[in-house]
């Protein structure tokens, strides 16, 4: 794996004003966050961040408008996305960064996820019907949107309760749809020139699974995540260093859909950010 050279053609004008921080994991209203991309960029600046990556689930919908707005506001925006993949029947989220935004392979993968979500959501709604719960309109493609519809119907009191009782992996209304493998996802990310990172590794409960996963051609691991205990963080940093991976971090901010995680609560420093950002700038217009 080779990362781009640090520095040369990137703007660094914020470095002198604030300690450089970039949050590399958050969701906009193009997936299951509640803030528009513009609102996320405004909020990032309010929080004193110098860089951001909007990593919506399986969609690049926030780009390129977000890039234009970030440039206007003077925030460094790194293209990112979070793919929902499966590895040996377990869900694994993969963050991808610094890819070609116009990559056919990547856009095709997003299209397949869109279809998967559509079919999966029909099945989830059917299963809820089977449990005697008849939902009206669902305003979005993510499970949190179904959770909001359950709240509106008065079936549950919170998004968390909806996941615990119905929508979480293995719960009675859950259905993953036509799953897409980690291996295939990595291949597409690399074909698009991007870097692939294991997201929130603490959600991979089985250690044997993480070990097998770490044999795959990942480029990084999300080692900084607000919820990590110091031991967890140490463990993931150790794994990342051993593999010579990039160690990334982010808040996984979702706006009011996940109120306990605030934008900028986890972040990477300037060196890590520019390793990715300079790589993206090498083929920015492609
Ligand atoms: P989806 O991409 O539609 O399958 O939904 C996944 C999203 O739902 C995650 O990114 C979280 O925001 C949320 N989510 C998944 N599992 C849970 C859970 N057990 N409790 C609360 N939220 C969850
Ligand atoms: Zn989410
Ligand atoms: Fe995730
Ligand atoms: Fe996320």
PDB file of N, CA and C and ligand atoms in Angstrom, residues 25-27 55 57 82 93 95 200 225 252 254 258, ligand 4:
ATOM      1  N   UNK A  25     -15.783  10.714  10.381  1.00  0.00           N
ATOM      2  CA  UNK A  25     -16.928   9.798  10.361  1.00  0.00           C
ATOM      3  C   UNK A  25     -18.182  10.523  10.839  1.00  0.00           C
ATOM      4  N   UNK A  26     -19.065  10.840   9.895  1.00  0.00           N
ATOM      5  CA  UNK A  26     -20.357  11.412  10.273  1.00  0.00           C
ATOM      6  C   UNK A  26     -21.365  11.198   9.149  1.00  0.00           C
ATOM      7  N   UNK A  27     -22.623  11.337   9.491  1.00  0.00           N
ATOM      8  CA  UNK A  27     -23.703  11.020   8.544  1.00  0.00           C
ATOM      9  C   UNK A  27     -24.601  12.230   8.316  1.00  0.00           C
ATOM     10  N   UNK A  55     -19.494  10.578   5.791  1.00  0.00           N
ATOM     11  CA  UNK A  55     -19.416   9.159   5.418  1.00  0.00           C
ATOM     12  C   UNK A  55     -20.808   8.536   5.475  1.00  0.00           C
ATOM     13  N   UNK A  57     -24.060   6.223   4.694  1.00  0.00           N
ATOM     14  CA  UNK A  57     -24.174   4.778   4.450  1.00  0.00           C
ATOM     15  C   UNK A  57     -24.478   4.518   2.978  1.00  0.00           C
ATOM     16  N   UNK A  82     -19.485   5.083   4.026  1.00  0.00           N
ATOM     17  CA  UNK A  82     -19.446   3.910   4.913  1.00  0.00           C
ATOM     18  C   UNK A  82     -20.287   2.808   4.278  1.00  0.00           C
ATOM     19  N   UNK A  93     -18.868  -2.876   8.934  1.00  0.00           N
ATOM     20  CA  UNK A  93     -18.920  -1.589   8.245  1.00  0.00           C
ATOM     21  C   UNK A  93     -17.511  -1.190   7.813  1.00  0.00           C
ATOM     22  N   UNK A  95     -15.271   1.919   6.145  1.00  0.00           N
ATOM     23  CA  UNK A  95     -15.166   3.322   5.730  1.00  0.00           C
ATOM     24  C   UNK A  95     -14.209   3.394   4.550  1.00  0.00           C
ATOM     25  N   UNK A 200     -15.538   1.337  13.400  1.00  0.00           N
ATOM     26  CA  UNK A 200     -15.901   0.959  14.780  1.00  0.00           C
ATOM     27  C   UNK A 200     -15.676  -0.537  15.085  1.00  0.00           C
ATOM     28  N   UNK A 225     -12.553   6.509  18.500  1.00  0.00           N
ATOM     29  CA  UNK A 225     -14.017   6.507  18.402  1.00  0.00           C
ATOM     30  C   UNK A 225     -14.487   6.795  19.815  1.00  0.00           C
ATOM     31  N   UNK A 252     -18.902   9.457  14.342  1.00  0.00           N
ATOM     32  CA  UNK A 252     -20.109   8.739  13.902  1.00  0.00           C
ATOM     33  C   UNK A 252     -21.356   9.555  14.262  1.00  0.00           C
ATOM     34  N   UNK A 254     -24.695  11.495  14.038  1.00  0.00           N
ATOM     35  CA  UNK A 254     -25.916  11.301  13.232  1.00  0.00           C
ATOM     36  C   UNK A 254     -26.949  12.391  13.521  1.00  0.00           C
ATOM     37  N   UNK A 258     -28.821  10.134  16.886  1.00  0.00           N
ATOM     38  CA  UNK A 258     -27.882   9.493  17.842  1.00  0.00           C
ATOM     39  C   UNK A 258     -27.354  10.616  18.720  1.00  0.00           C
TER      40      UNK A 258
HETATM   41 FE1  LIG B   4     -21.433   5.421  10.806  1.00  0.00          FE
END
